[in-house]
Structures are given as structure tokens and as C-alpha cells.
């Protein structure tokens, strides 16, 4: 269904939902993204802080190992045992020296409680160690290899090496080794080497402080990227082969996002030891971090769903408030269409809908008034037509009789009688003509002239007639028998009872885009309106068409566009002015 075919209520609901849901959804998504981003940043910061704590702990271990190494280096017993040529000592001396050094090492190991192994490799061939066995690479070491070469170059300072040995199958050994060249404090003669191996398990205890996500990894690297220790246990002793290694080695501290070869996103968080330069790297899958904001997502979408349901409920309520009055108004209009005018729109609102309802009520009242007015108009028109018909008094019979009189007057050569009968016949012919209620002004004036010729014969010199009709109005149309009753009224009621001669003026002209007829006499005048006095009789003289009928016809036909004005003074005469609109065609008037 297209939008144009929807009802107003559905359109309003859709509009309200669009207006409310789109901003609400956008706000929810923005809030969720912001909250999720904030949570992720907090997680990264927390992990980075835990790495810093681990780095601090490892620095502490490194510092302690260096102090332990210095203590052994400067120990007098160690110096003495390593300074003696091994071939010059007896077996008892060797045993006694071994126990002395062993006691020193065990006390150090027990005091520190670390997972470390200490090896004293004397140049005189003596070997002292804390473990169960002496690794092969320490029994017969190569001074130019690995840790020993670094120790020689350091000249007695502590050095570190990242290698390990397997003590037994599937078990990791050394993760980090500290080496030092032992010299005679007094003679600066080389006495051998001190090696302290820190086992991988020692670092595992430190990783417990770091929060590892499922699928996450943590690495301890030297400054070259070699793996000292890791969780899970793999790649130890080798260089870390990952794309993000250069960025870790170049930086000091922070976190960034990287993508592995499978396209999985990961967060790389790293920290660098200021003491050793070792780096702790924590690798976390982004999808696992996002799970931390699961509750935020559920809460956000829950609130969003509640907001959408509330918006839909509100849209329904508002649309009902708007459309219910309109539906009522539509039902009332359908009743009016079926002819039921006894309807009214009750509205308690003063808004546009209430105003529309009030306009509807006024429209219904106006229609009822117009129907009633039109009905009354039709009745009055029918009544006027009936009166006109009743007043004709069998005009055919009268017309035939007048025709016989006319021929008799011609036979006896009585011209006045003949002319009078002809004028009277034309009047009757005009009155019995049916169908044309609208005629030209020229035709109407002609009938008035016939009527006046008869009255002139009757009153002789007592009646003086002045008729001035503008030729411009002759082609225009007027209502049939509009002027004649007024002319008749002027003669009968104004001039007939006057002593001496009287004058009747009939003027026709254009006045302000209207046709004006002025009928004026200098008769006796009236205290009461002559129309009112004339209308009191049921049977008016001669024509029988009362002036009241003329007034009604003007009002019904033209309304406010026509007017009938009468002024009269007793002893001075009466003036009647009729104004009608200009009618150019017969069809412009509905009769």
C-alpha cells in the first residue's frame, strides 16, 4: 500500500515513529559505542597498569639477582676456594670447600625462595651448583660462546642471556640467565664464572597479576625481540615472529590494534622495563574485550526497545486524539450526504479540528437555511404564478371578444374604439403568452405604451404622460410585468383622485452598472406606503398582479442586487425607483 492510500492515523503513526525512533536509535547506538569504547579503554588501561606492576616485580627480581650475584662475587669463601689450584688440594679439602660453598648457596636460595639455579664455574676446575645435576654446557663451557663471551666483554659486570635448557622431556628449564666474570678482588685474576639461571616458572608467578582473556597471550621479550618467557609456553628462546614486533620494539609503553594473518583483530598492550629493557607484551582478541561490554549492549538495546514501544504507544495516543474527531466529522458528513441535516459536531477542543467542526456546524445550518429558503422561494413563485393565472379571467375569451369589437369599430369607422381595442388586445395577448417570464425591456415598454394608450383614452387631458427610455437599455432583459403594476398604481391611486390634470413620468436608464426605472406622479400621495395599501386587497384593479408580488419577485430573483424604493408625500405625489442588474441574455436569469 502506498503512502497516498493510507489513512491519516497510520500516516501519523509512521511519522511519529520515524521522528522518534531514528533519533532514539542514533542516540542509543552513539551511547553504546561511546560506552563500549570507554569500557575497552578502561580494560586496556587496567591491563597496561597490571603489566607495569609485573614489570616492577620483574625489575625487583632482576635487581635482587644482581645483588645476589655481587654478594657471591665478593664472598671471601668463594674468593678463597676459587683462588686455590684444584690439583694442589686433597680430597678432604675439596669436600670441605664444597660443603662451605653449598651452605652459602643453599642459604641464599632458601632466603630468596625463588625458582632459580646458581652455578659457580671456577677456572681451577671446581663446579658448585644448587641443582641436582650440572648442565653439560656449564660443565664444559666455551669462554667464547654465548653468556660466557658476554661476561668476558663486561669485565665483571652482570650480563643477561635468553636461553633455556631442557632438564627433562616436555619441561622447560631456564628462561633467563645472569652471568658474571669472577675475578680475584686483590689481584684481578680471573677465577671463573657465576651463572644464575632464572627458571621459567619464576615468571609464571608474576603473570598471575595480569588478566588473561580467553585466547590471549603474554610475552616477555628482550630488547631484540627474543622470547624470554610466555603464556602459553611456546616460542621461548626464539625471536617472536609477528607483524607488530617492530612497533613494540620501537615504543616504550602503550597499546594499539593489529590484525593477524587470519584477519582477527587483536589489541597489543606492552610495557618496557627501564632497568633491563625487557618488554612485557599482552595480546588480547578484540572480540573477547567486546564481551566485557555485553551488559552495556543488552542494557542499551533494552532501553532502545522500551523507547520504541513507548514511542509507538505515544504515537497511537496522539494519532487517536487527532483522528478520532476527524472520523466523527467524516461520519457526520456522510449523514449529511444522505440527507440527514439533524447533525451537529460536538467538540470540546479549540484547536484546528475544533474550528473545523464549528465550521461544519455553521455549514450545515447554512445548508438547512438555504434549503428552507429555496423551498419557500419555490412556493412563493408557484403562488405568484397561480395568482397570475387566476387573474387572467379566461383571456382567450376576452381576446376573441375584443377582436370582434375591433372589426365592428372599423365597419362603423370609429377609430378611437378600434385603437383602444387593439391596445387592449395586445395587452391580453401579452398576458396569455406562456413560458417567457423574461422579456426584453423594449418589449415590456411596448406593452406599457399599449396600457397607457387605453388610460389616455379614459382620462383624456387629465393625464399627461412623459416617457424617456435610454435606447442603450432596450436590448437588455427584465422580468415580465415588472413595471406595469407600478404604472397602474400611480394612475389609479395617485392621479385618478387628483383634482385637475396630473403628470406621469416614466424614465429608464443605466445607473452604476444597473438598469434603473423611475415611475413618478404628482398625484395625491399617501401617508401610508402605497404598496402596503395596495397589497391589502385580494383583487387588485385591472391587472390583478399586486405590488407585493413585484417586491417578492425582485427579492427572490435577484436578492440584494435589486431594489425597490418608494417615496411619497401627501398632496405632492409618489416616486418609485426600481433597480435591477444588467441582463444581457435571457438565459442569465433562472425562472
Coordinates of C-alpha atoms in Angstrom, one line a residue:
X1 CA 0.0 0.0 0.0
X2 CA 1.4 3.4 -1.0
X3 CA 1.5 6.3 1.5
X4 CA -1.1 8.1 -0.5
X5 CA -3.5 5.2 0.1
X6 CA -3.0 5.1 3.9
X7 CA -5.4 6.6 6.3
X8 CA -4.4 9.6 8.4
X9 CA -3.9 7.6 11.6
X10 CA -1.5 5.2 10.0
X11 CA 0.4 8.1 8.4
X12 CA 0.7 9.9 11.8
X13 CA 1.9 6.7 13.5
X14 CA 4.6 6.2 10.8
X15 CA 5.6 9.9 11.0
X16 CA 5.8 9.8 14.8
X17 CA 7.8 6.5 14.7
X18 CA 10.2 8.0 12.2
X19 CA 10.6 11.2 14.2
X20 CA 11.2 9.3 17.5
X21 CA 12.8 6.0 16.5
X22 CA 15.5 7.4 14.3
X23 CA 16.9 9.9 16.9
X24 CA 16.4 7.3 19.6
X25 CA 18.2 4.6 17.7
X26 CA 21.0 7.0 16.8
X27 CA 21.3 8.1 20.4
X28 CA 21.3 4.5 21.6
X29 CA 24.0 3.5 19.1
X30 CA 26.1 6.5 19.9
X31 CA 25.7 5.9 23.6
X32 CA 26.6 2.2 23.2
X33 CA 29.6 2.9 21.0
X34 CA 30.8 5.6 23.4
X35 CA 30.3 3.4 26.5
X36 CA 31.8 0.4 24.8
X37 CA 34.8 2.4 23.7
X38 CA 35.2 3.8 27.2
X39 CA 35.0 0.3 28.7
X40 CA 37.5 -1.0 26.2
X41 CA 39.9 1.9 27.0
X42 CA 39.4 1.2 30.7
X43 CA 40.3 -2.5 30.1
X44 CA 43.4 -1.6 28.1
X45 CA 44.5 0.9 30.8
X46 CA 43.9 -1.7 33.5
X47 CA 45.9 -4.4 31.6
X48 CA 48.7 -1.8 31.0
X49 CA 48.8 -1.0 34.7
X50 CA 49.0 -4.7 35.6
X51 CA 51.8 -5.1 33.1
X52 CA 53.6 -2.1 34.7
X53 CA 53.2 -3.9 38.1
X54 CA 54.6 -7.1 36.6
X55 CA 57.5 -5.2 35.1
X56 CA 58.1 -3.7 38.5
X57 CA 58.1 -7.1 40.1
X58 CA 60.5 -8.5 37.4
X59 CA 62.8 -5.5 37.9
X60 CA 62.8 -6.3 41.6
X61 CA 63.8 -9.9 40.8
X62 CA 66.5 -8.7 38.4
X63 CA 67.9 -6.3 40.9
X64 CA 67.9 -8.9 43.6
X65 CA 69.6 -11.4 41.3
X66 CA 72.3 -8.8 40.5
X67 CA 72.7 -8.1 44.2
X68 CA 72.9 -11.8 44.9
X69 CA 75.5 -12.1 42.1
X70 CA 77.5 -9.3 43.7
X71 CA 77.3 -10.9 47.1
X72 CA 78.7 -14.2 45.7
X73 CA 81.3 -12.4 43.7
X74 CA 82.6 -10.6 46.8
X75 CA 82.2 -13.5 49.2
X76 CA 85.6 -14.4 50.8
X77 CA 84.9 -18.1 50.9
X78 CA 84.1 -18.1 47.2
X79 CA 87.2 -16.0 46.5
X80 CA 89.4 -18.3 48.6
X81 CA 88.1 -21.6 47.1
X82 CA 88.4 -20.4 43.5
X83 CA 91.8 -18.9 44.1
X84 CA 93.3 -22.3 45.1
X85 CA 94.7 -24.6 42.4
X86 CA 92.5 -27.6 42.4
X87 CA 95.3 -30.1 41.8
X88 CA 97.1 -29.0 44.9
X89 CA 94.2 -29.8 47.2
X90 CA 93.4 -33.0 48.9
X91 CA 90.1 -34.8 48.6
X92 CA 89.2 -33.7 52.1
X93 CA 89.9 -30.1 51.3
X94 CA 87.8 -30.3 48.2
X95 CA 84.9 -31.9 50.1
X96 CA 85.2 -29.3 52.9
X97 CA 85.3 -26.4 50.3
X98 CA 82.3 -27.9 48.5
X99 CA 80.2 -28.0 51.7
X100 CA 81.2 -24.4 52.6
X101 CA 80.1 -23.1 49.2
X102 CA 77.0 -25.4 49.1
X103 CA 75.9 -24.0 52.5
X104 CA 76.3 -20.5 51.2
X105 CA 74.3 -21.2 48.1
X106 CA 71.5 -23.1 49.9
X107 CA 71.2 -20.2 52.4
X108 CA 70.8 -17.8 49.5
X109 CA 68.3 -20.0 47.7
X110 CA 66.3 -20.6 50.9
X111 CA 66.3 -16.9 51.8
X112 CA 65.0 -15.7 48.5
X113 CA 62.6 -18.5 47.8
X114 CA 62.9 -18.1 44.1
X115 CA 62.9 -20.7 41.4
X116 CA 66.5 -20.1 40.4
X117 CA 69.6 -22.2 40.0
X118 CA 73.1 -20.9 40.9
X119 CA 76.3 -22.2 39.2
X120 CA 79.8 -21.3 40.2
X121 CA 82.2 -22.4 37.5
X122 CA 85.8 -22.0 38.6
X123 CA 88.7 -21.6 36.3
X124 CA 90.5 -24.1 38.6
X125 CA 88.0 -26.7 37.5
X126 CA 85.8 -26.5 40.6
X127 CA 82.0 -26.7 40.0
X128 CA 79.5 -25.6 42.6
X129 CA 75.7 -25.6 41.9
X130 CA 72.3 -25.7 43.6
X131 CA 70.5 -28.1 41.3
X132 CA 70.5 -31.8 41.1
X133 CA 72.7 -32.0 38.0
X134 CA 75.2 -29.8 36.3
X135 CA 74.1 -29.0 32.7
X136 CA 76.5 -30.1 30.1
X137 CA 77.0 -26.6 28.8
X138 CA 78.2 -25.4 32.2
X139 CA 80.4 -28.5 32.9
X140 CA 82.5 -27.9 29.8
X141 CA 81.8 -24.3 28.9
X142 CA 83.2 -22.4 26.0
X143 CA 84.5 -19.0 27.1
X144 CA 83.9 -17.7 23.6
X145 CA 80.2 -18.8 23.5
X146 CA 77.0 -17.0 24.5
X147 CA 76.8 -16.0 28.1
X148 CA 80.5 -16.5 28.8
X149 CA 81.6 -14.3 26.0
X150 CA 79.2 -11.6 27.1
X151 CA 80.6 -11.9 30.7
X152 CA 84.2 -11.5 29.5
X153 CA 83.3 -8.5 27.5
X154 CA 81.5 -7.0 30.5
X155 CA 84.7 -7.3 32.6
X156 CA 83.0 -8.4 35.8
X157 CA 79.6 -6.6 35.4
X158 CA 76.4 -8.6 35.2
X159 CA 75.1 -9.7 31.8
X160 CA 71.9 -11.5 30.7
X161 CA 71.2 -14.1 28.2
X162 CA 67.9 -15.5 27.0
X163 CA 68.3 -19.2 26.5
X164 CA 67.0 -22.3 28.3
X165 CA 67.8 -26.0 28.7
X166 CA 65.6 -28.9 28.8
X167 CA 66.0 -30.7 32.1
X168 CA 63.6 -33.4 31.2
X169 CA 61.1 -34.2 28.4
X170 CA 58.4 -31.6 27.9
X171 CA 59.6 -29.5 30.8
X172 CA 61.0 -26.0 30.3
X173 CA 64.2 -25.1 32.0
X174 CA 66.0 -21.8 32.2
X175 CA 64.2 -18.8 30.8
X176 CA 66.8 -16.1 31.7
X177 CA 70.4 -16.4 32.7
X178 CA 72.6 -13.9 34.5
X179 CA 76.3 -14.2 34.1
X180 CA 79.3 -12.5 35.7
X181 CA 83.1 -12.9 35.3
X182 CA 84.6 -13.7 38.7
X183 CA 87.9 -12.1 39.5
X184 CA 90.3 -12.1 42.4
X185 CA 89.5 -8.9 44.2
X186 CA 93.1 -8.3 45.2
X187 CA 94.9 -9.5 42.1
X188 CA 92.2 -9.0 39.5
X189 CA 93.0 -12.6 38.3
X190 CA 90.1 -14.4 36.6
X191 CA 88.7 -17.0 38.9
X192 CA 85.8 -18.3 36.7
X193 CA 82.2 -17.5 36.1
X194 CA 79.0 -17.1 38.1
X195 CA 75.8 -18.1 36.3
X196 CA 72.3 -17.7 37.9
X197 CA 69.5 -19.3 35.9
X198 CA 66.0 -17.9 36.5
X199 CA 63.6 -20.7 35.7
X200 CA 60.5 -20.0 33.5
X201 CA 58.2 -20.9 36.5
X202 CA 59.5 -17.8 38.3
X203 CA 58.0 -15.5 35.7
X204 CA 54.7 -17.5 35.6
X205 CA 54.0 -16.5 39.2
X206 CA 54.4 -12.9 38.1
X207 CA 51.9 -13.3 35.2
X208 CA 49.2 -14.2 37.7
X209 CA 48.8 -10.5 38.2
X210 CA 47.9 -10.0 34.6
X211 CA 44.3 -10.5 33.4
X212 CA 44.5 -13.0 30.5
X213 CA 41.4 -13.2 28.3
X214 CA 40.5 -16.5 26.5
X215 CA 42.7 -16.8 23.5
X216 CA 45.1 -14.1 24.9
X217 CA 48.9 -14.3 25.1
X218 CA 51.6 -12.6 27.1
X219 CA 55.3 -12.4 26.2
X220 CA 58.4 -11.3 28.0
X221 CA 60.9 -10.1 25.4
X222 CA 64.4 -8.9 25.4
X223 CA 65.4 -5.7 23.5
X224 CA 65.9 -7.8 20.4
X225 CA 62.5 -9.4 20.4
X226 CA 63.6 -12.8 21.7
X227 CA 61.1 -14.6 23.9
X228 CA 62.3 -14.9 27.5
X229 CA 59.0 -16.3 28.8
X230 CA 55.4 -16.5 27.6
X231 CA 52.0 -17.8 28.3
X232 CA 51.1 -20.2 26.8
X233 CA 54.5 -21.8 26.8
X234 CA 55.8 -21.6 23.3
X235 CA 58.4 -19.8 21.3
X236 CA 60.6 -19.4 24.4
X237 CA 64.2 -18.8 23.4
X238 CA 63.3 -17.8 19.9
X239 CA 62.6 -14.5 18.2
X240 CA 58.9 -13.6 18.2
X241 CA 57.6 -13.8 14.6
X242 CA 54.7 -11.4 14.4
X243 CA 53.9 -8.3 12.3
X244 CA 53.6 -6.0 15.3
X245 CA 57.0 -6.7 16.7
X246 CA 58.8 -3.7 15.2
X247 CA 56.2 -1.3 16.6
X248 CA 56.6 -2.9 20.1
X249 CA 60.4 -2.7 19.9
X250 CA 60.3 1.0 18.9
X251 CA 57.9 2.0 21.6
X252 CA 58.1 2.2 25.3
X253 CA 54.6 1.8 26.6
X254 CA 51.1 1.8 25.3
X255 CA 48.6 -0.2 23.2
X256 CA 47.4 -0.5 19.6
X257 CA 45.3 -2.7 17.4
X258 CA 46.7 -5.2 14.9
X259 CA 45.3 -7.9 12.6
X260 CA 46.7 -11.4 12.4
X261 CA 47.1 -13.5 9.2
X262 CA 43.5 -14.9 9.7
X263 CA 42.0 -11.4 9.8
X264 CA 41.2 -11.5 13.5
X265 CA 41.7 -8.2 15.3
X266 CA 43.9 -8.1 18.4
X267 CA 44.9 -5.5 20.9
X268 CA 48.6 -5.3 21.6
X269 CA 49.5 -3.8 25.1
X270 CA 53.1 -3.5 26.0
X271 CA 55.4 -2.0 28.7
X272 CA 59.2 -1.7 28.9
X273 CA 61.4 -2.2 31.9
X274 CA 63.6 0.9 32.5
X275 CA 66.1 -1.3 34.3
X276 CA 66.7 -4.2 31.8
X277 CA 65.0 -3.0 28.7
X278 CA 62.8 -6.2 28.7
X279 CA 59.3 -5.8 27.3
X280 CA 56.1 -7.3 28.5
X281 CA 53.6 -7.8 25.7
X282 CA 49.9 -8.8 26.3
X283 CA 47.9 -9.9 23.2
X284 CA 44.1 -9.8 23.6
X285 CA 41.5 -10.7 21.0
X286 CA 39.2 -7.7 20.4
X287 CA 36.1 -10.0 20.4
X288 CA 36.9 -11.0 24.0
X289 CA 37.2 -7.4 25.1
X290 CA 33.9 -6.6 23.4
X291 CA 32.3 -9.3 25.6
X292 CA 33.1 -7.1 28.6
X293 CA 30.6 -4.6 27.2
X294 CA 27.9 -7.2 26.8
X295 CA 25.9 -5.9 29.7
X296 CA 26.1 -2.4 28.2
X297 CA 24.9 -3.6 24.9
X298 CA 22.0 -5.5 26.5
X299 CA 21.1 -2.5 28.6
X300 CA 21.3 -0.1 25.6
X301 CA 19.2 -2.3 23.3
X302 CA 16.7 -2.9 26.2
X303 CA 16.3 0.8 26.8
X304 CA 16.1 1.3 23.0
X305 CA 13.3 -1.4 22.7
X306 CA 11.4 0.2 25.6
X307 CA 11.8 3.6 24.0
X308 CA 10.4 2.3 20.6
X309 CA 7.5 0.7 22.4
X310 CA 6.8 3.9 24.3
X311 CA 7.1 5.9 21.1
X312 CA 4.6 3.5 19.4
X313 CA 2.2 3.9 22.3
X314 CA 2.5 7.6 22.3
X315 CA 2.1 7.7 18.5
X316 CA -1.2 5.7 18.9
X317 CA -2.5 8.0 21.6
X318 CA -1.6 11.2 19.7
X319 CA -2.9 9.9 16.4
X320 CA -6.2 8.9 18.1
X321 CA -6.5 12.3 19.7
X322 CA -6.2 13.8 16.2
X323 CA -8.1 11.4 14.0
X324 CA -11.0 10.4 16.3
X325 CA -12.7 13.9 16.0
X326 CA -12.0 13.7 12.2
X327 CA -13.6 10.3 12.0
X328 CA -16.6 11.6 13.8
X329 CA -16.7 14.5 11.5
X330 CA -16.5 12.2 8.5
X331 CA -19.4 10.1 9.7
X332 CA -21.5 13.3 10.2
X333 CA -20.6 14.4 6.7
X334 CA -21.8 11.0 5.3
X335 CA -25.1 11.5 7.1
X336 CA -25.4 15.0 5.6
X337 CA -24.7 13.4 2.1
X338 CA -27.6 11.1 2.7
X339 CA -29.9 14.0 3.5
X340 CA -29.8 13.9 7.3
X341 CA -29.4 17.5 8.4
X342 CA -30.1 17.0 12.1
X343 CA -26.5 16.5 12.9
X344 CA -24.1 18.5 15.0
X345 CA -20.4 18.1 15.7
X346 CA -19.7 18.4 19.5
X347 CA -16.1 19.5 20.1
X348 CA -14.5 20.3 23.4
X349 CA -11.3 21.4 21.7
X350 CA -10.5 24.9 20.4
X351 CA -7.7 23.8 18.0
X352 CA -7.9 23.5 14.2
X353 CA -10.0 20.3 14.5
X354 CA -12.5 22.1 16.8
X355 CA -12.6 25.1 14.5
X356 CA -13.2 22.7 11.5
X357 CA -16.1 21.1 13.5
X358 CA -17.6 24.6 14.2
X359 CA -17.3 25.4 10.5
X360 CA -19.1 22.2 9.7
X361 CA -21.9 23.1 12.1
X362 CA -22.2 26.5 10.5
X363 CA -22.2 24.9 7.1
X364 CA -25.0 22.5 8.0
X365 CA -27.0 25.3 9.4
X366 CA -26.4 27.4 6.3
X367 CA -27.4 24.5 4.1
X368 CA -30.6 24.0 6.1
X369 CA -31.4 27.7 5.8
X370 CA -30.7 27.7 2.1
X371 CA -32.9 24.6 1.6
X372 CA -35.6 26.2 3.6
X373 CA -35.2 29.5 1.7
X374 CA -35.2 27.7 -1.7
X375 CA -38.3 25.7 -0.7
X376 CA -40.1 28.9 0.4
X377 CA -38.9 30.6 -2.8
X378 CA -40.4 27.9 -5.0
X379 CA -43.6 28.0 -3.0
X380 CA -43.8 31.8 -3.4
X381 CA -43.0 31.6 -7.1
X382 CA -45.7 28.9 -7.6
X383 CA -48.1 31.1 -5.6
X384 CA -47.3 34.1 -7.8
X385 CA -47.7 32.1 -11.0
X386 CA -51.0 30.8 -9.6
X387 CA -52.2 34.3 -8.8
X388 CA -51.2 35.5 -12.3
X389 CA -53.1 32.5 -13.9
X390 CA -56.2 33.1 -11.7
X391 CA -56.2 36.8 -12.6
X392 CA -56.3 36.2 -16.3
X393 CA -60.1 35.5 -16.2
X394 CA -60.2 33.4 -19.3
X395 CA -58.1 35.7 -21.5
X396 CA -58.8 33.8 -24.7
X397 CA -62.5 34.6 -24.5
X398 CA -61.8 38.2 -23.8
X399 CA -59.2 38.4 -26.7
X400 CA -61.8 36.9 -29.2
X401 CA -64.4 39.3 -28.0
X402 CA -62.1 42.3 -28.4
X403 CA -61.2 41.2 -31.9
X404 CA -65.0 41.2 -32.8
X405 CA -65.4 44.7 -31.3
X406 CA -62.4 45.9 -33.3
X407 CA -64.0 44.8 -36.6
X408 CA -67.3 46.4 -35.7
X409 CA -65.5 49.7 -34.9
X410 CA -63.7 49.6 -38.3
X411 CA -67.0 48.9 -40.1
X412 CA -68.6 52.0 -38.4
X413 CA -65.3 53.9 -38.8
X414 CA -64.9 54.7 -35.1
X415 CA -61.0 54.9 -35.0
X416 CA -60.7 55.6 -31.2
X417 CA -62.6 52.5 -30.3
X418 CA -60.5 50.5 -32.8
X419 CA -57.2 51.7 -31.5
X420 CA -58.3 51.2 -27.9
X421 CA -59.5 47.6 -28.6
X422 CA -56.2 46.9 -30.4
X423 CA -54.1 48.1 -27.5
X424 CA -56.3 46.1 -25.1
X425 CA -55.9 43.0 -27.3
X426 CA -52.1 43.4 -27.3
X427 CA -52.2 43.5 -23.6
X428 CA -54.3 40.4 -23.4
X429 CA -52.1 38.7 -26.0
X430 CA -49.0 39.6 -23.9
X431 CA -50.6 38.3 -20.7
X432 CA -51.7 34.9 -22.0
X433 CA -48.3 34.2 -23.6
X434 CA -46.7 31.3 -21.5
X435 CA -43.2 30.2 -21.0
X436 CA -41.4 33.6 -21.2
X437 CA -41.1 35.1 -17.8
X438 CA -38.1 37.2 -19.0
X439 CA -38.5 39.6 -21.9
X440 CA -36.6 42.5 -23.4
X441 CA -37.1 45.9 -21.9
X442 CA -38.1 47.1 -25.4
X443 CA -41.0 44.6 -25.4
X444 CA -42.0 45.5 -21.9
X445 CA -42.1 49.2 -22.7
X446 CA -44.2 48.5 -25.7
X447 CA -46.8 46.8 -23.6
X448 CA -46.7 49.7 -21.1
X449 CA -47.4 52.0 -24.1
X450 CA -50.5 50.0 -25.0
X451 CA -51.7 50.2 -21.4
X452 CA -51.1 54.0 -21.3
X453 CA -53.0 54.5 -24.6
X454 CA -56.0 52.9 -23.1
X455 CA -55.7 55.0 -19.9
X456 CA -55.1 58.1 -22.1
X457 CA -58.5 57.5 -23.8
X458 CA -60.1 57.2 -20.5
X459 CA -58.6 60.3 -18.7
X460 CA -58.2 62.4 -21.8
X461 CA -56.5 65.7 -20.9
X462 CA -56.4 64.9 -17.2
X463 CA -53.4 62.6 -17.8
X464 CA -50.2 63.9 -19.1
X465 CA -47.5 61.2 -19.8
X466 CA -43.7 61.7 -20.2
X467 CA -41.7 58.6 -21.1
X468 CA -38.0 58.8 -21.6
X469 CA -36.2 55.4 -22.1
X470 CA -32.5 55.2 -22.8
X471 CA -32.0 53.2 -26.1
X472 CA -29.0 51.5 -24.5
X473 CA -31.2 49.5 -22.2
X474 CA -33.8 48.4 -24.8
X475 CA -31.9 45.2 -25.8
X476 CA -31.4 44.2 -22.1
X477 CA -33.8 41.8 -20.4
X478 CA -36.2 42.3 -17.5
X479 CA -38.8 40.3 -15.6
X480 CA -42.3 40.2 -17.3
X481 CA -44.9 42.6 -15.7
X482 CA -42.3 44.3 -13.5
X483 CA -43.1 48.0 -14.3
X484 CA -46.8 47.8 -15.4
X485 CA -48.3 47.3 -11.9
X486 CA -46.4 50.3 -10.6
X487 CA -47.6 52.4 -13.5
X488 CA -51.1 51.2 -12.9
X489 CA -50.8 52.0 -9.2
X490 CA -49.6 55.5 -9.9
X491 CA -52.6 56.2 -12.2
X492 CA -55.3 54.6 -10.0
X493 CA -54.1 55.6 -6.6
X494 CA -52.2 58.8 -7.3
X495 CA -53.7 60.6 -10.3
X496 CA -57.3 59.4 -10.6
X497 CA -58.4 61.1 -7.4
X498 CA -56.4 64.3 -8.0
X499 CA -58.4 67.4 -8.8
X500 CA -57.2 68.7 -12.1
X501 CA -54.7 67.3 -14.6
X502 CA -51.7 65.2 -13.5
X503 CA -48.4 64.1 -14.9
X504 CA -46.9 60.7 -15.0
X505 CA -43.1 60.3 -15.8
X506 CA -41.5 57.0 -16.7
X507 CA -37.7 57.1 -17.0
X508 CA -35.4 54.2 -17.9
X509 CA -31.6 54.5 -17.8
X510 CA -28.3 52.9 -16.8
X511 CA -27.1 53.8 -13.4
X512 CA -23.9 52.4 -11.7
X513 CA -24.0 49.3 -14.0
X514 CA -27.6 48.7 -13.1
X515 CA -30.9 49.3 -15.0
X516 CA -33.0 51.9 -13.2
X517 CA -36.7 52.6 -13.8
X518 CA -38.2 55.7 -12.2
X519 CA -42.0 56.0 -12.1
X520 CA -43.1 59.4 -10.7
X521 CA -46.5 61.0 -10.4
X522 CA -47.7 64.3 -8.9
X523 CA -50.9 62.8 -7.5
X524 CA -52.4 62.9 -4.1
X525 CA -49.6 60.9 -2.4
X526 CA -50.0 58.7 0.7
X527 CA -49.4 58.8 4.4
X528 CA -49.0 55.0 4.2
X529 CA -46.8 53.4 1.8
X530 CA -48.9 52.9 -1.4
X531 CA -47.5 49.4 -1.9
X532 CA -48.7 48.4 1.6
X533 CA -52.1 49.9 1.0
X534 CA -52.4 48.2 -2.4
X535 CA -51.3 44.8 -1.1
X536 CA -54.1 44.7 1.4
X537 CA -56.6 43.9 -1.4
X538 CA -57.0 40.5 -2.8
X539 CA -58.3 41.6 -6.2
X540 CA -56.2 44.5 -7.5
X541 CA -57.8 46.7 -10.1
X542 CA -57.2 45.7 -13.8
X543 CA -54.0 43.7 -13.8
X544 CA -54.6 41.8 -10.5
X545 CA -50.8 41.4 -10.1
X546 CA -50.2 43.1 -6.7
X547 CA -47.2 45.3 -6.0
X548 CA -46.3 42.9 -3.1
X549 CA -45.8 40.3 -5.8
X550 CA -43.4 42.6 -7.6
X551 CA -41.4 43.2 -4.5
X552 CA -41.2 39.4 -3.7
X553 CA -40.2 38.6 -7.3
X554 CA -37.4 41.1 -7.1
X555 CA -36.1 39.7 -3.8
X556 CA -36.4 36.1 -4.8
X557 CA -34.9 36.5 -8.3
X558 CA -32.1 39.0 -7.7
X559 CA -31.6 39.2 -3.9
X560 CA -29.6 42.2 -2.8
X561 CA -28.7 43.0 -6.4
X562 CA -32.2 44.5 -7.0
X563 CA -34.0 47.2 -5.0
X564 CA -37.5 48.8 -4.9
X565 CA -37.6 52.3 -3.3
X566 CA -40.8 54.3 -2.7
X567 CA -41.1 57.9 -1.5
X568 CA -44.5 59.6 -1.1
X569 CA -45.8 62.9 0.3
X570 CA -49.5 63.6 0.8
X571 CA -50.6 66.1 -1.8
X572 CA -47.2 66.1 -3.5
X573 CA -47.1 62.7 -5.3
X574 CA -45.2 59.4 -5.3
X575 CA -41.9 58.3 -6.7
X576 CA -41.0 54.6 -7.2
X577 CA -37.4 53.6 -8.2
X578 CA -36.6 50.0 -9.4
X579 CA -33.1 48.9 -9.9
X580 CA -32.1 45.5 -11.4
X581 CA -28.8 44.1 -12.6
X582 CA -27.9 44.3 -16.3
X583 CA -29.2 41.1 -18.0
X584 CA -27.6 40.6 -21.4
X585 CA -29.1 37.2 -22.2
X586 CA -32.4 35.6 -21.4
X587 CA -30.6 32.5 -20.0
X588 CA -28.8 34.6 -17.4
X589 CA -32.0 34.6 -15.3
X590 CA -33.3 31.4 -13.7
X591 CA -37.1 31.5 -13.5

